[in-house]
Amino acid sequence: MTTFSALTTITGEDAAYKLADDLEAIVPEPTGVGVFEIEDGSGLWEVGAYFMERPDIAALAVLATLHHARPFTVSEIPDQDWVSKVQRELAPVVAGRFFVYGSHDADKVPDDAVPLLIDAAMAFGTGHHGTTLGCLQAFDALLESGITPKNVADVGCGTAVLAMAAAHVLPGVVLASDIDPVAVEVAQANVVSNGLAGRVDCVVGAGFAAERLWDAAPFDLVFANILKAPLIGLAPDMNTHVAAGGHVILSGILNEQADEVVTVYKQNGFNLASKSHIVDWTTLVMSKNSPTL
């Protein structure tokens, strides 16, 4: 069955969400509507919808005009087995000792690797994106340097791949939180499929808001692979919830945004330990009240 997408861009977050609200009310109704910030410093947001039948082009044009958005681009999406397609195209990822793979590549796991199973149907946070890969590499480097955190949290966990990496190689229970309940369900399923039930505790919450994280602080290591704005917003809480001498691994940061994030975290008691780039993305390791490496 052929489905359809309708995409536009608009300036400003509030304007984008207002357009999305009105988009949900048109006939035929979309099966889903999404709003995404375009992280290029332009201030533009993408608003998109998916339809099971051809959308009303005239109604979309009226919406775009009323909301001062660009005209919608409507495209046909041919019927495909998207999971199988992603499985074919996503090769396993090696990040130091960690080996991220889908179940279709289970026979490729090296005997000496730490395996992290993330299937294509749960593809946000598979390790292929430069942000997740950067975090895994940074964590591996910390371990290689002799640092062995005892109390670890993964804030904005997505698939929980980072929390699971920590649980594989460190003692204790790793906490994983996400603001999205669906993401937390995915994370819990991944924990079970990786044989880590009882080793990773997945909870719903924004930042450190979940009671489970408040009770467990201070942390020796916190992963936060999100975006620049929420990372900056989290900086004071990081100061509160990270132990002296502890580390944070931060990503979801475009290269040109990295200096701003470093500055804010320095203002909140952290020093830059390391910085790495993978294509357009930067991963930062910050240490609390420790000398710069």
mmCIF file of C-alpha atoms in Angstrom:
data_model
loop_
_atom_site.group_PDB
_atom_site.id
_atom_site.type_symbol
_atom_site.label_atom_id
_atom_site.label_comp_id
_atom_site.label_asym_id
_atom_site.label_seq_id
_atom_site.Cartn_x
_atom_site.Cartn_y
_atom_site.Cartn_z
ATOM 1 C CA MET A 1 0.000 0.000 0.000
ATOM 2 C CA THR A 2 1.299 3.441 -0.947
ATOM 3 C CA THR A 3 1.315 6.043 1.813
ATOM 4 C CA PHE A 4 2.025 9.774 1.617
ATOM 5 C CA SER A 5 4.145 12.300 3.466
ATOM 6 C CA ALA A 6 3.684 16.068 3.690
ATOM 7 C CA LEU A 7 6.631 18.145 4.921
ATOM 8 C CA THR A 8 7.229 21.827 5.475
ATOM 9 C CA THR A 9 9.500 24.131 7.468
ATOM 10 C CA ILE A 10 8.586 27.076 9.657
ATOM 11 C CA THR A 11 10.456 29.514 11.883
ATOM 12 C CA GLY A 12 10.151 29.041 15.651
ATOM 13 C CA GLU A 13 9.193 26.230 18.003
ATOM 14 C CA ASP A 14 5.832 27.662 19.100
ATOM 15 C CA ALA A 15 4.791 28.290 15.505
ATOM 16 C CA ALA A 16 5.789 24.747 14.556
ATOM 17 C CA TYR A 17 3.661 23.160 17.264
ATOM 18 C CA LYS A 18 0.658 25.361 16.444
ATOM 19 C CA LEU A 19 0.913 24.281 12.802
ATOM 20 C CA ALA A 20 1.195 20.647 13.883
ATOM 21 C CA ASP A 21 -1.972 20.962 15.988
ATOM 22 C CA ASP A 22 -3.935 22.302 13.024
ATOM 23 C CA LEU A 23 -2.408 19.704 10.709
ATOM 24 C CA GLU A 24 -3.857 16.918 12.839
ATOM 25 C CA ALA A 25 -7.388 18.239 12.206
ATOM 26 C CA ILE A 26 -7.438 18.212 8.405
ATOM 27 C CA VAL A 27 -9.352 15.632 6.359
ATOM 28 C CA PRO A 28 -8.250 13.033 5.467
ATOM 29 C CA GLU A 29 -6.598 12.818 8.876
ATOM 30 C CA PRO A 30 -2.879 12.050 9.054
ATOM 31 C CA THR A 31 -1.805 8.853 10.771
ATOM 32 C CA GLY A 32 0.994 10.727 12.484
ATOM 33 C CA VAL A 33 2.390 14.255 12.854
ATOM 34 C CA GLY A 34 5.925 15.156 13.916
ATOM 35 C CA VAL A 35 7.827 18.329 14.817
ATOM 36 C CA PHE A 36 11.623 18.446 14.644
ATOM 37 C CA GLU A 37 14.151 21.223 15.158
ATOM 38 C CA ILE A 38 16.612 21.626 12.293
ATOM 39 C CA GLU A 39 19.900 21.822 14.201
ATOM 40 C CA ASP A 40 21.779 24.139 11.859
ATOM 41 C CA GLY A 41 21.340 27.410 13.712
ATOM 42 C CA SER A 42 18.698 28.653 11.261
ATOM 43 C CA GLY A 43 15.822 28.651 13.764
ATOM 44 C CA LEU A 44 13.772 26.528 11.374
ATOM 45 C CA TRP A 45 11.590 23.612 12.451
ATOM 46 C CA GLU A 46 10.315 20.799 10.258
ATOM 47 C CA VAL A 47 6.660 19.803 10.509
ATOM 48 C CA GLY A 48 5.639 16.570 8.834
ATOM 49 C CA ALA A 49 2.620 14.308 8.541
ATOM 50 C CA TYR A 50 1.943 10.846 7.127
ATOM 51 C CA PHE A 51 -1.265 9.778 5.435
ATOM 52 C CA MET A 52 -2.798 6.455 4.387
ATOM 53 C CA GLU A 53 -4.443 8.221 1.419
ATOM 54 C CA ARG A 54 -3.500 11.215 -0.687
ATOM 55 C CA PRO A 55 -3.818 14.375 1.461
ATOM 56 C CA ASP A 56 -5.880 17.405 0.499
ATOM 57 C CA ILE A 57 -3.310 19.551 -1.297
ATOM 58 C CA ALA A 58 -5.515 22.662 -1.128
ATOM 59 C CA ALA A 59 -6.013 22.285 2.629
ATOM 60 C CA LEU A 60 -2.260 21.925 3.131
ATOM 61 C CA ALA A 61 -1.669 25.063 1.069
ATOM 62 C CA VAL A 62 -4.131 27.021 3.208
ATOM 63 C CA LEU A 63 -2.467 25.812 6.410
ATOM 64 C CA ALA A 64 0.971 26.786 5.153
ATOM 65 C CA THR A 65 -0.255 30.264 4.205
ATOM 66 C CA LEU A 66 -2.095 30.856 7.491
ATOM 67 C CA HIS A 67 0.935 29.831 9.536
ATOM 68 C CA HIS A 68 3.522 31.580 7.325
ATOM 69 C CA ALA A 69 5.239 28.272 6.593
ATOM 70 C CA ARG A 70 6.850 27.137 3.369
ATOM 71 C CA PRO A 71 4.507 25.243 1.016
ATOM 72 C CA PHE A 72 4.128 21.573 1.915
ATOM 73 C CA THR A 73 6.042 19.052 -0.167
ATOM 74 C CA VAL A 74 3.836 15.991 -0.694
ATOM 75 C CA SER A 75 5.503 12.693 -1.634
ATOM 76 C CA GLU A 76 4.383 9.142 -2.239
ATOM 77 C CA ILE A 77 6.062 6.524 -0.060
ATOM 78 C CA PRO A 78 6.148 3.096 -1.697
ATOM 79 C CA ASP A 79 5.270 0.093 0.408
ATOM 80 C CA GLN A 80 8.442 -1.527 1.771
ATOM 81 C CA ASP A 81 9.516 -3.801 4.561
ATOM 82 C CA TRP A 82 11.422 -1.014 6.275
ATOM 83 C CA VAL A 83 12.782 -3.188 9.082
ATOM 84 C CA SER A 84 14.313 -5.622 6.582
ATOM 85 C CA LYS A 85 15.704 -2.698 4.577
ATOM 86 C CA VAL A 86 17.365 -1.189 7.653
ATOM 87 C CA GLN A 87 18.707 -4.590 8.668
ATOM 88 C CA ARG A 88 20.379 -4.961 5.295
ATOM 89 C CA GLU A 89 21.927 -1.497 5.425
ATOM 90 C CA LEU A 90 23.032 -1.256 9.071
ATOM 91 C CA ALA A 91 26.285 -3.120 9.524
ATOM 92 C CA PRO A 92 27.576 -3.858 13.043
ATOM 93 C CA VAL A 93 29.421 -1.012 14.779
ATOM 94 C CA VAL A 94 32.679 -1.386 16.675
ATOM 95 C CA ALA A 95 33.453 1.175 19.385
ATOM 96 C CA GLY A 96 36.495 0.033 21.307
ATOM 97 C CA ARG A 97 35.500 -3.101 23.207
ATOM 98 C CA PHE A 98 31.815 -2.636 22.340
ATOM 99 C CA PHE A 99 30.131 -4.340 19.376
ATOM 100 C CA VAL A 100 26.671 -3.018 18.484
ATOM 101 C CA TYR A 101 24.680 -5.330 16.228
ATOM 102 C CA GLY A 102 21.205 -6.419 15.145
ATOM 103 C CA SER A 103 19.926 -9.952 15.689
ATOM 104 C CA HIS A 104 20.436 -10.601 11.958
ATOM 105 C CA ASP A 105 24.195 -10.240 12.597
ATOM 106 C CA ALA A 106 24.376 -12.372 15.737
ATOM 107 C CA ASP A 107 26.836 -14.724 14.065
ATOM 108 C CA LYS A 108 29.330 -11.870 13.594
ATOM 109 C CA VAL A 109 29.886 -10.995 17.276
ATOM 110 C CA PRO A 110 33.610 -11.412 18.106
ATOM 111 C CA ASP A 111 34.405 -13.636 21.072
ATOM 112 C CA ASP A 112 36.331 -10.871 22.854
ATOM 113 C CA ALA A 113 33.769 -8.083 22.309
ATOM 114 C CA VAL A 114 31.156 -6.670 24.659
ATOM 115 C CA PRO A 115 27.951 -7.330 22.671
ATOM 116 C CA LEU A 116 25.111 -4.810 22.508
ATOM 117 C CA LEU A 117 22.026 -6.088 20.684
ATOM 118 C CA ILE A 118 19.860 -3.320 19.195
ATOM 119 C CA ASP A 119 17.428 -4.410 16.509
ATOM 120 C CA ALA A 120 16.519 -2.238 13.534
ATOM 121 C CA ALA A 121 12.890 -1.950 14.633
ATOM 122 C CA MET A 122 14.253 0.053 17.579
ATOM 123 C CA ALA A 123 16.637 2.117 15.480
ATOM 124 C CA PHE A 124 16.951 5.361 17.475
ATOM 125 C CA GLY A 125 20.268 4.808 19.233
ATOM 126 C CA THR A 126 21.682 1.884 17.265
ATOM 127 C CA GLY A 127 25.279 3.084 17.554
ATOM 128 C CA HIS A 128 25.474 4.117 13.900
ATOM 129 C CA HIS A 129 24.873 7.798 14.585
ATOM 130 C CA GLY A 130 27.966 9.843 15.394
ATOM 131 C CA THR A 131 26.573 10.851 18.767
ATOM 132 C CA THR A 132 26.012 7.325 20.110
ATOM 133 C CA LEU A 133 29.240 6.055 18.593
ATOM 134 C CA GLY A 134 31.112 8.987 20.112
ATOM 135 C CA CYS A 135 29.706 8.241 23.568
ATOM 136 C CA LEU A 136 30.684 4.575 23.353
ATOM 137 C CA GLN A 137 34.194 5.480 22.244
ATOM 138 C CA ALA A 138 34.521 8.048 25.028
ATOM 139 C CA PHE A 139 33.330 5.509 27.618
ATOM 140 C CA ASP A 140 35.788 2.926 26.321
ATOM 141 C CA ALA A 141 38.592 5.495 26.613
ATOM 142 C CA LEU A 142 37.629 6.243 30.223
ATOM 143 C CA LEU A 143 37.777 2.550 31.048
ATOM 144 C CA GLU A 144 41.145 2.226 29.302
ATOM 145 C CA SER A 145 42.480 5.086 31.449
ATOM 146 C CA GLY A 146 41.681 3.081 34.586
ATOM 147 C CA ILE A 147 38.489 4.923 35.592
ATOM 148 C CA THR A 148 35.819 2.494 36.885
ATOM 149 C CA PRO A 149 32.640 4.397 37.874
ATOM 150 C CA LYS A 150 30.483 2.659 40.464
ATOM 151 C CA ASN A 151 27.270 4.679 40.171
ATOM 152 C CA VAL A 152 26.107 5.394 36.606
ATOM 153 C CA ALA A 153 23.089 7.065 34.967
ATOM 154 C CA ASP A 154 22.028 7.416 31.328
ATOM 155 C CA VAL A 155 19.833 10.524 30.997
ATOM 156 C CA GLY A 156 17.731 10.655 27.828
ATOM 157 C CA CYS A 157 18.513 6.991 27.280
ATOM 158 C CA GLY A 158 16.590 6.193 24.064
ATOM 159 C CA THR A 159 17.378 2.525 23.394
ATOM 160 C CA ALA A 160 19.489 2.381 26.594
ATOM 161 C CA VAL A 161 22.506 1.270 24.568
ATOM 162 C CA LEU A 162 24.829 3.416 26.707
ATOM 163 C CA ALA A 163 23.330 2.193 29.976
ATOM 164 C CA MET A 164 23.673 -1.393 28.780
ATOM 165 C CA ALA A 165 27.305 -0.809 27.798
ATOM 166 C CA ALA A 166 27.988 0.355 31.352
ATOM 167 C CA ALA A 167 26.063 -2.543 32.909
ATOM 168 C CA HIS A 168 28.095 -5.050 30.906
ATOM 169 C CA VAL A 169 31.438 -3.876 32.285
ATOM 170 C CA LEU A 170 30.702 -2.274 35.657
ATOM 171 C CA PRO A 171 29.186 -3.580 38.904
ATOM 172 C CA GLY A 172 25.891 -2.396 40.323
ATOM 173 C CA VAL A 173 22.645 -1.247 38.733
ATOM 174 C CA VAL A 174 22.756 1.403 36.008
ATOM 175 C CA LEU A 175 19.858 3.867 35.900
ATOM 176 C CA ALA A 176 18.375 4.891 32.545
ATOM 177 C CA SER A 177 15.783 7.646 32.185
ATOM 178 C CA ASP A 178 13.915 9.192 29.282
ATOM 179 C CA ILE A 179 11.122 11.753 29.040
ATOM 180 C CA ASP A 180 9.359 9.572 26.424
ATOM 181 C CA PRO A 181 7.423 6.601 27.884
ATOM 182 C CA VAL A 182 7.680 4.772 24.550
ATOM 183 C CA ALA A 183 11.459 5.104 24.629
ATOM 184 C CA VAL A 184 11.485 3.678 28.137
ATOM 185 C CA GLU A 185 9.429 0.682 26.967
ATOM 186 C CA VAL A 186 11.914 0.125 24.140
ATOM 187 C CA ALA A 187 14.794 0.462 26.579
ATOM 188 C CA GLN A 188 13.273 -2.106 28.940
ATOM 189 C CA ALA A 189 12.770 -4.551 26.060
ATOM 190 C CA ASN A 190 16.384 -4.074 24.983
ATOM 191 C CA VAL A 191 17.628 -4.669 28.518
ATOM 192 C CA VAL A 192 15.807 -7.995 28.628
ATOM 193 C CA SER A 193 16.957 -9.070 25.162
ATOM 194 C CA ASN A 194 20.553 -8.332 26.185
ATOM 195 C CA GLY A 195 20.297 -10.498 29.295
ATOM 196 C CA LEU A 196 20.653 -7.489 31.602
ATOM 197 C CA ALA A 197 17.351 -7.669 33.508
ATOM 198 C CA GLY A 198 17.988 -6.385 37.008
ATOM 199 C CA ARG A 199 21.198 -4.627 35.921
ATOM 200 C CA VAL A 200 19.585 -1.611 34.187
ATOM 201 C CA ASP A 201 16.636 0.173 35.782
ATOM 202 C CA CYS A 202 14.622 2.167 33.191
ATOM 203 C CA VAL A 203 12.388 5.004 34.409
ATOM 204 C CA VAL A 204 10.317 7.812 32.883
ATOM 205 C CA GLY A 205 11.495 11.317 33.713
ATOM 206 C CA ALA A 206 13.034 14.494 32.334
ATOM 207 C CA GLY A 207 16.673 14.862 33.279
ATOM 208 C CA PHE A 208 17.122 13.943 36.931
ATOM 209 C CA ALA A 209 13.442 14.492 37.787
ATOM 210 C CA ALA A 210 12.688 10.802 38.364
ATOM 211 C CA GLU A 211 12.695 10.001 42.076
ATOM 212 C CA ARG A 212 14.859 6.931 41.435
ATOM 213 C CA LEU A 213 17.669 9.152 40.132
ATOM 214 C CA TRP A 214 17.358 11.674 42.951
ATOM 215 C CA ASP A 215 17.685 8.893 45.499
ATOM 216 C CA ALA A 216 20.700 7.296 43.794
ATOM 217 C CA ALA A 217 22.786 10.481 43.356
ATOM 218 C CA PRO A 218 25.570 11.468 43.369
ATOM 219 C CA PHE A 219 26.766 9.649 40.262
ATOM 220 C CA ASP A 220 30.324 8.853 39.233
ATOM 221 C CA LEU A 221 29.350 8.878 35.553
ATOM 222 C CA VAL A 222 26.397 10.330 33.656
ATOM 223 C CA PHE A 223 25.718 9.831 29.953
ATOM 224 C CA ALA A 224 23.588 12.527 28.292
ATOM 225 C CA ASN A 225 23.238 12.020 24.550
ATOM 226 C CA ILE A 226 20.490 14.528 23.802
ATOM 227 C CA LEU A 227 20.764 18.007 22.181
ATOM 228 C CA LYS A 228 22.540 21.276 22.951
ATOM 229 C CA ALA A 229 19.624 23.124 24.539
ATOM 230 C CA PRO A 230 18.615 20.431 27.059
ATOM 231 C CA LEU A 231 22.285 19.730 27.821
ATOM 232 C CA ILE A 232 22.788 23.372 28.740
ATOM 233 C CA GLY A 233 19.581 23.318 30.779
ATOM 234 C CA LEU A 234 20.848 20.258 32.658
ATOM 235 C CA ALA A 235 24.194 21.781 33.629
ATOM 236 C CA PRO A 236 23.165 23.006 37.134
ATOM 237 C CA ASP A 237 21.540 19.636 37.892
ATOM 238 C CA MET A 238 24.686 17.884 36.690
ATOM 239 C CA ASN A 239 26.638 19.902 39.232
ATOM 240 C CA THR A 240 24.224 18.785 41.928
ATOM 241 C CA HIS A 241 23.972 15.111 40.973
ATOM 242 C CA VAL A 242 27.530 14.251 39.882
ATOM 243 C CA ALA A 243 30.080 13.375 42.560
ATOM 244 C CA ALA A 244 33.348 15.286 42.898
ATOM 245 C CA GLY A 245 35.823 13.650 40.547
ATOM 246 C CA GLY A 246 32.985 12.155 38.514
ATOM 247 C CA HIS A 247 32.499 12.468 34.775
ATOM 248 C CA VAL A 248 29.779 13.318 32.286
ATOM 249 C CA ILE A 249 29.794 12.150 28.673
ATOM 250 C CA LEU A 250 27.792 14.622 26.595
ATOM 251 C CA SER A 251 26.716 14.381 22.963
ATOM 252 C CA GLY A 252 23.984 15.360 20.547
ATOM 253 C CA ILE A 253 26.107 18.477 19.979
ATOM 254 C CA LEU A 254 26.892 19.888 16.555
ATOM 255 C CA ASN A 255 30.575 20.769 16.173
ATOM 256 C CA GLU A 256 29.894 24.503 16.127
ATOM 257 C CA GLN A 257 27.884 24.222 19.377
ATOM 258 C CA ALA A 258 30.576 22.474 21.414
ATOM 259 C CA ASP A 259 32.373 25.549 22.770
ATOM 260 C CA GLU A 260 29.124 26.965 24.161
ATOM 261 C CA VAL A 261 28.341 23.707 25.971
ATOM 262 C CA VAL A 262 31.884 23.536 27.373
ATOM 263 C CA THR A 263 31.618 27.116 28.654
ATOM 264 C CA VAL A 264 28.320 26.467 30.449
ATOM 265 C CA TYR A 265 29.601 23.279 32.082
ATOM 266 C CA LYS A 266 32.789 25.035 33.210
ATOM 267 C CA GLN A 267 30.560 27.639 34.854
ATOM 268 C CA ASN A 268 28.869 24.769 36.696
ATOM 269 C CA GLY A 269 31.956 23.135 38.163
ATOM 270 C CA PHE A 270 33.254 20.933 35.330
ATOM 271 C CA ASN A 271 36.491 20.860 33.351
ATOM 272 C CA LEU A 272 36.959 19.589 29.819
ATOM 273 C CA ALA A 273 38.658 16.193 29.863
ATOM 274 C CA SER A 274 38.368 15.316 26.179
ATOM 275 C CA LYS A 275 36.614 16.289 22.965
ATOM 276 C CA SER A 276 36.078 14.170 19.847
ATOM 277 C CA HIS A 277 34.368 14.702 16.499
ATOM 278 C CA ILE A 278 32.559 12.241 14.246
ATOM 279 C CA VAL A 279 31.509 14.007 11.050
ATOM 280 C CA ASP A 280 29.185 16.861 12.209
ATOM 281 C CA TRP A 281 28.909 15.796 15.845
ATOM 282 C CA THR A 282 31.000 16.412 18.948
ATOM 283 C CA THR A 283 31.237 14.276 22.075
ATOM 284 C CA LEU A 284 32.524 15.901 25.261
ATOM 285 C CA VAL A 285 33.896 14.291 28.407
ATOM 286 C CA MET A 286 33.744 16.692 31.354
ATOM 287 C CA SER A 287 35.157 15.998 34.803
ATOM 288 C CA LYS A 288 33.814 17.570 37.970
ATOM 289 C CA ASN A 289 36.356 19.385 40.133
ATOM 290 C CA SER A 290 39.229 17.486 38.516
ATOM 291 C CA PRO A 291 42.275 18.766 36.633
ATOM 292 C CA THR A 292 41.948 19.150 32.882
ATOM 293 C CA LEU A 293 43.425 16.150 31.068
#
